[in-house]
Every structure is written in structure tokens, then in C-alpha cells.
Amino acid sequence: MADIESISESTTTDGRPEGSRGRGRTTITDNVVATIAGIAIRETEGVHSVGRGASKALGAVTGRMSSGSSGARRAVKVEVGEKQTAIDVDVEVEYGTPIHELADLIRTHVTDAVETMTGLEVVEINIVVFDVHIPGDDDDDDSDGQSGSSSGGGSPRVQ
């Protein structure tokens, strides 16, 4: 693994910085870090979904099949500097999961994945838990939405 920080600080035997030997420069974009972090978060047991609204729906449809999906990039916000990165994410957790323990686990998984794959130091991971998924609620929502007339009014509230 090429460590971005150590390359810029190490020196060659003739005293020149190693990075100045003209072999090129590596740039890691926000999208790359967001994708890596998104996959690490989705693979964490206890996380039901990542992101809200459209990004959540897209993530549910694409699942883990497309690691470079735009849904992962929209659900995970990152700021990438030359040596460090900061990450913000919104998650929905499974009911019964201790949220404080899950947050620590997410931070560990994301830090390990991002630092291993990019060499960037993860300085901050902000997690917003916006909902708790209760098993069985999805089925109830689908059946209510399909019947329309079971709620007593006969006409749906929204079209």
C-alpha cells in the first residue's frame, strides 16, 4: 500500500524528497472515499440503510452489486485533503441494535477500510441516526398503500 503521507515526508539517499523524483502524483477524489466508506457502512451488521430519500431508495435497489453507485456517493458526504479525510453519513438502524455500539463499529469499519485503501488519515466520522427500522413495518406499509380504501376514507391522501 502506498502511504500518501510517508511518500511526501520520506527522503531518498541523495537527500531529495522521494515524491520529487518525477514518478507522478496520485489524487484520490471525494467519490472514491465516499464509495469505500459507503460499502464499509452497509457491510456493518445492524445498519438497515444508508442515506435518506432518493439516495436510500437507490441504495436499496442497487444493494451491494454496484460499488460505484451514485447513491453511495450522495448518502456519504466526505471532505478529502492531501493527507486527511472527514466523513458524514446518515443511517437507519435495525431495531434492537445498541446505537452507541453500532456507531463505534461503523467508525472502526470505515476507518480501517478508508485508511487501508487510500492511505488517508480519517480524522472524523459524523453519524446521524435518522430512523430505526422495525421488522414487519415494510410489509404493513406496502399493504396499506396498495389497498387504499382500508383506511376508512376511500380516497388516498396523496397521489
PDB file of N, CA and C in Angstrom, residues 2-54:
ATOM      1  N   ALA A   2       0.591   2.149  -0.861  1.00  0.00           N
ATOM      2  CA  ALA A   2       1.330   3.418  -0.903  1.00  0.00           C
ATOM      3  C   ALA A   2       0.727   4.362   0.111  1.00  0.00           C
ATOM      4  N   ASP A   3       1.497   4.757   1.072  1.00  0.00           N
ATOM      5  CA  ASP A   3       1.025   5.673   2.091  1.00  0.00           C
ATOM      6  C   ASP A   3       1.324   7.091   1.632  1.00  0.00           C
ATOM      7  N   ILE A   4       0.279   7.855   1.373  1.00  0.00           N
ATOM      8  CA  ILE A   4       0.443   9.205   0.832  1.00  0.00           C
ATOM      9  C   ILE A   4       1.291  10.063   1.748  1.00  0.00           C
ATOM     10  N   GLU A   5       1.068   9.973   3.045  1.00  0.00           N
ATOM     11  CA  GLU A   5       1.801  10.815   3.995  1.00  0.00           C
ATOM     12  C   GLU A   5       3.285  10.456   4.021  1.00  0.00           C
ATOM     13  N   SER A   6       3.600   9.165   4.068  1.00  0.00           N
ATOM     14  CA  SER A   6       5.009   8.798   4.179  1.00  0.00           C
ATOM     15  C   SER A   6       5.769   9.069   2.884  1.00  0.00           C
ATOM     16  N   ILE A   7       5.112   8.988   1.741  1.00  0.00           N
ATOM     17  CA  ILE A   7       5.783   9.286   0.484  1.00  0.00           C
ATOM     18  C   ILE A   7       6.227  10.742   0.465  1.00  0.00           C
ATOM     19  N   SER A   8       5.395  11.634   0.913  1.00  0.00           N
ATOM     20  CA  SER A   8       5.744  13.048   0.845  1.00  0.00           C
ATOM     21  C   SER A   8       6.787  13.435   1.883  1.00  0.00           C
ATOM     22  N   GLU A   9       6.923  12.654   2.947  1.00  0.00           N
ATOM     23  CA  GLU A   9       7.857  13.033   4.003  1.00  0.00           C
ATOM     24  C   GLU A   9       9.173  12.253   3.963  1.00  0.00           C
ATOM     25  N   SER A  10       9.201  11.130   3.245  1.00  0.00           N
ATOM     26  CA  SER A  10      10.429  10.350   3.244  1.00  0.00           C
ATOM     27  C   SER A  10      11.440  10.957   2.271  1.00  0.00           C
ATOM     28  N   THR A  11      12.699  10.572   2.435  1.00  0.00           N
ATOM     29  CA  THR A  11      13.740  11.115   1.560  1.00  0.00           C
ATOM     30  C   THR A  11      14.520   9.989   0.908  1.00  0.00           C
ATOM     31  N   THR A  12      15.124  10.297  -0.222  1.00  0.00           N
ATOM     32  CA  THR A  12      15.977   9.332  -0.911  1.00  0.00           C
ATOM     33  C   THR A  12      17.387   9.429  -0.350  1.00  0.00           C
ATOM     34  N   THR A  13      18.272   8.585  -0.851  1.00  0.00           N
ATOM     35  CA  THR A  13      19.645   8.585  -0.332  1.00  0.00           C
ATOM     36  C   THR A  13      20.404   9.858  -0.667  1.00  0.00           C
ATOM     37  N   ASP A  14      19.990  10.574  -1.721  1.00  0.00           N
ATOM     38  CA  ASP A  14      20.705  11.812  -2.055  1.00  0.00           C
ATOM     39  C   ASP A  14      20.090  13.041  -1.376  1.00  0.00           C
ATOM     40  N   GLY A  15      19.131  12.834  -0.450  1.00  0.00           N
ATOM     41  CA  GLY A  15      18.577  13.944   0.311  1.00  0.00           C
ATOM     42  C   GLY A  15      17.356  14.605  -0.311  1.00  0.00           C
ATOM     43  N   ARG A  16      16.981  14.234  -1.540  1.00  0.00           N
ATOM     44  CA  ARG A  16      15.782  14.830  -2.154  1.00  0.00           C
ATOM     45  C   ARG A  16      14.538  14.134  -1.627  1.00  0.00           C
ATOM     46  N   PRO A  17      13.446  14.868  -1.507  1.00  0.00           N
ATOM     47  CA  PRO A  17      12.197  14.201  -1.129  1.00  0.00           C
ATOM     48  C   PRO A  17      11.839  13.152  -2.176  1.00  0.00           C
ATOM     49  N   GLU A  18      11.361  11.989  -1.700  1.00  0.00           N
ATOM     50  CA  GLU A  18      11.049  10.885  -2.603  1.00  0.00           C
ATOM     51  C   GLU A  18       9.994  11.286  -3.628  1.00  0.00           C
ATOM     52  N   GLY A  19       9.013  12.092  -3.235  1.00  0.00           N
ATOM     53  CA  GLY A  19       7.944  12.492  -4.135  1.00  0.00           C
ATOM     54  C   GLY A  19       8.405  13.384  -5.271  1.00  0.00           C
ATOM     55  N   SER A  20       9.609  13.941  -5.212  1.00  0.00           N
ATOM     56  CA  SER A  20      10.081  14.858  -6.242  1.00  0.00           C
ATOM     57  C   SER A  20      10.858  14.167  -7.347  1.00  0.00           C
ATOM     58  N   ARG A  21      10.881  12.843  -7.364  1.00  0.00           N
ATOM     59  CA  ARG A  21      11.652  12.116  -8.368  1.00  0.00           C
ATOM     60  C   ARG A  21      10.950  12.084  -9.724  1.00  0.00           C
ATOM     61  N   GLY A  22       9.791  12.706  -9.856  1.00  0.00           N
ATOM     62  CA  GLY A  22       9.132  12.793 -11.136  1.00  0.00           C
ATOM     63  C   GLY A  22       8.372  11.552 -11.550  1.00  0.00           C
ATOM     64  N   ARG A  23       7.972  10.715 -10.620  1.00  0.00           N
ATOM     65  CA  ARG A  23       7.253   9.500 -10.963  1.00  0.00           C
ATOM     66  C   ARG A  23       5.753   9.714 -10.994  1.00  0.00           C
ATOM     67  N   GLY A  24       5.283  10.897 -10.718  1.00  0.00           N
ATOM     68  CA  GLY A  24       3.857  11.186 -10.808  1.00  0.00           C
ATOM     69  C   GLY A  24       3.211  11.456  -9.478  1.00  0.00           C
ATOM     70  N   ARG A  25       1.945  11.772  -9.562  1.00  0.00           N
ATOM     71  CA  ARG A  25       1.164  12.159  -8.393  1.00  0.00           C
ATOM     72  C   ARG A  25      -0.127  11.347  -8.380  1.00  0.00           C
ATOM     73  N   THR A  26      -0.567  10.939  -7.211  1.00  0.00           N
ATOM     74  CA  THR A  26      -1.819  10.211  -7.061  1.00  0.00           C
ATOM     75  C   THR A  26      -2.834  11.120  -6.396  1.00  0.00           C
ATOM     76  N   THR A  27      -4.000  11.249  -7.024  1.00  0.00           N
ATOM     77  CA  THR A  27      -5.083  12.041  -6.461  1.00  0.00           C
ATOM     78  C   THR A  27      -6.261  11.124  -6.167  1.00  0.00           C
ATOM     79  N   ILE A  28      -6.758  11.169  -4.941  1.00  0.00           N
ATOM     80  CA  ILE A  28      -7.911  10.377  -4.543  1.00  0.00           C
ATOM     81  C   ILE A  28      -9.080  11.337  -4.374  1.00  0.00           C
ATOM     82  N   THR A  29     -10.125  11.159  -5.165  1.00  0.00           N
ATOM     83  CA  THR A  29     -11.262  12.076  -5.152  1.00  0.00           C
ATOM     84  C   THR A  29     -12.239  11.753  -4.027  1.00  0.00           C
ATOM     85  N   ASP A  30     -13.113  12.712  -3.757  1.00  0.00           N
ATOM     86  CA  ASP A  30     -14.164  12.536  -2.759  1.00  0.00           C
ATOM     87  C   ASP A  30     -15.019  11.309  -3.075  1.00  0.00           C
ATOM     88  N   ASN A  31     -15.323  11.105  -4.364  1.00  0.00           N
ATOM     89  CA  ASN A  31     -16.178   9.979  -4.762  1.00  0.00           C
ATOM     90  C   ASN A  31     -15.579   8.639  -4.379  1.00  0.00           C
ATOM     91  N   VAL A  32     -14.275   8.502  -4.495  1.00  0.00           N
ATOM     92  CA  VAL A  32     -13.615   7.253  -4.141  1.00  0.00           C
ATOM     93  C   VAL A  32     -13.754   6.988  -2.649  1.00  0.00           C
ATOM     94  N   VAL A  33     -13.472   7.990  -1.840  1.00  0.00           N
ATOM     95  CA  VAL A  33     -13.572   7.829  -0.383  1.00  0.00           C
ATOM     96  C   VAL A  33     -15.023   7.573   0.020  1.00  0.00           C
ATOM     97  N   ALA A  34     -15.975   8.272  -0.603  1.00  0.00           N
ATOM     98  CA  ALA A  34     -17.398   8.079  -0.291  1.00  0.00           C
ATOM     99  C   ALA A  34     -17.843   6.665  -0.633  1.00  0.00           C
ATOM    100  N   THR A  35     -17.383   6.140  -1.743  1.00  0.00           N
ATOM    101  CA  THR A  35     -17.755   4.780  -2.131  1.00  0.00           C
ATOM    102  C   THR A  35     -17.188   3.754  -1.160  1.00  0.00           C
ATOM    103  N   ILE A  36     -15.918   3.894  -0.810  1.00  0.00           N
ATOM    104  CA  ILE A  36     -15.286   2.972   0.146  1.00  0.00           C
ATOM    105  C   ILE A  36     -16.013   3.018   1.483  1.00  0.00           C
ATOM    106  N   ALA A  37     -16.283   4.228   1.970  1.00  0.00           N
ATOM    107  CA  ALA A  37     -16.972   4.379   3.260  1.00  0.00           C
ATOM    108  C   ALA A  37     -18.387   3.809   3.194  1.00  0.00           C
ATOM    109  N   GLY A  38     -19.096   4.072   2.098  1.00  0.00           N
ATOM    110  CA  GLY A  38     -20.469   3.571   1.943  1.00  0.00           C
ATOM    111  C   GLY A  38     -20.537   2.061   1.983  1.00  0.00           C
ATOM    112  N   ILE A  39     -19.607   1.404   1.318  1.00  0.00           N
ATOM    113  CA  ILE A  39     -19.581  -0.060   1.328  1.00  0.00           C
ATOM    114  C   ILE A  39     -19.280  -0.569   2.735  1.00  0.00           C
ATOM    115  N   ALA A  40     -18.305   0.030   3.412  1.00  0.00           N
ATOM    116  CA  ALA A  40     -17.956  -0.390   4.774  1.00  0.00           C
ATOM    117  C   ALA A  40     -19.142  -0.212   5.722  1.00  0.00           C
ATOM    118  N   ILE A  41     -19.901   0.860   5.547  1.00  0.00           N
ATOM    119  CA  ILE A  41     -21.058   1.109   6.412  1.00  0.00           C
ATOM    120  C   ILE A  41     -22.144   0.083   6.139  1.00  0.00           C
ATOM    121  N   ARG A  42     -22.472  -0.154   4.862  1.00  0.00           N
ATOM    122  CA  ARG A  42     -23.531  -1.112   4.519  1.00  0.00           C
ATOM    123  C   ARG A  42     -23.184  -2.524   4.965  1.00  0.00           C
ATOM    124  N   GLU A  43     -21.906  -2.852   5.047  1.00  0.00           N
ATOM    125  CA  GLU A  43     -21.490  -4.185   5.474  1.00  0.00           C
ATOM    126  C   GLU A  43     -21.459  -4.333   6.997  1.00  0.00           C
ATOM    127  N   THR A  44     -21.780  -3.283   7.719  1.00  0.00           N
ATOM    128  CA  THR A  44     -21.780  -3.325   9.181  1.00  0.00           C
ATOM    129  C   THR A  44     -23.119  -3.868   9.667  1.00  0.00           C
ATOM    130  N   GLU A  45     -23.067  -4.951  10.438  1.00  0.00           N
ATOM    131  CA  GLU A  45     -24.284  -5.567  10.945  1.00  0.00           C
ATOM    132  C   GLU A  45     -25.007  -4.605  11.880  1.00  0.00           C
ATOM    133  N   GLY A  46     -26.311  -4.434  11.658  1.00  0.00           N
ATOM    134  CA  GLY A  46     -27.125  -3.518  12.451  1.00  0.00           C
ATOM    135  C   GLY A  46     -27.546  -2.283  11.671  1.00  0.00           C
ATOM    136  N   VAL A  47     -26.867  -2.031  10.536  1.00  0.00           N
ATOM    137  CA  VAL A  47     -27.247  -0.919   9.672  1.00  0.00           C
ATOM    138  C   VAL A  47     -28.301  -1.427   8.700  1.00  0.00           C
ATOM    139  N   HIS A  48     -29.472  -0.801   8.705  1.00  0.00           N
ATOM    140  CA  HIS A  48     -30.528  -1.198   7.768  1.00  0.00           C
ATOM    141  C   HIS A  48     -30.342  -0.522   6.417  1.00  0.00           C
ATOM    142  N   SER A  49     -30.063   0.785   6.433  1.00  0.00           N
ATOM    143  CA  SER A  49     -29.850   1.504   5.178  1.00  0.00           C
ATOM    144  C   SER A  49     -28.955   2.711   5.423  1.00  0.00           C
ATOM    145  N   VAL A  50     -28.406   3.203   4.319  1.00  0.00           N
ATOM    146  CA  VAL A  50     -27.521   4.366   4.357  1.00  0.00           C
ATOM    147  C   VAL A  50     -28.171   5.462   3.537  1.00  0.00           C
ATOM    148  N   GLY A  51     -28.259   6.658   4.097  1.00  0.00           N
ATOM    149  CA  GLY A  51     -28.829   7.789   3.366  1.00  0.00           C
ATOM    150  C   GLY A  51     -30.331   7.899   3.558  1.00  0.00           C
ATOM    151  N   ARG A  52     -30.846   9.018   3.110  1.00  0.00           N
ATOM    152  CA  ARG A  52     -32.276   9.299   3.210  1.00  0.00           C
ATOM    153  C   ARG A  52     -32.861   9.487   1.819  1.00  0.00           C
ATOM    154  N   GLY A  53     -34.162   9.394   1.718  1.00  0.00           N
ATOM    155  CA  GLY A  53     -34.867   9.726   0.490  1.00  0.00           C
ATOM    156  C   GLY A  53     -34.365   8.995  -0.731  1.00  0.00           C
ATOM    157  N   ALA A  54     -34.045   9.741  -1.789  1.00  0.00           N
ATOM    158  CA  ALA A  54     -33.663   9.162  -3.080  1.00  0.00           C
ATOM    159  C   ALA A  54     -32.399   8.325  -2.980  1.00  0.00           C
TER     160      ALA A  54
END
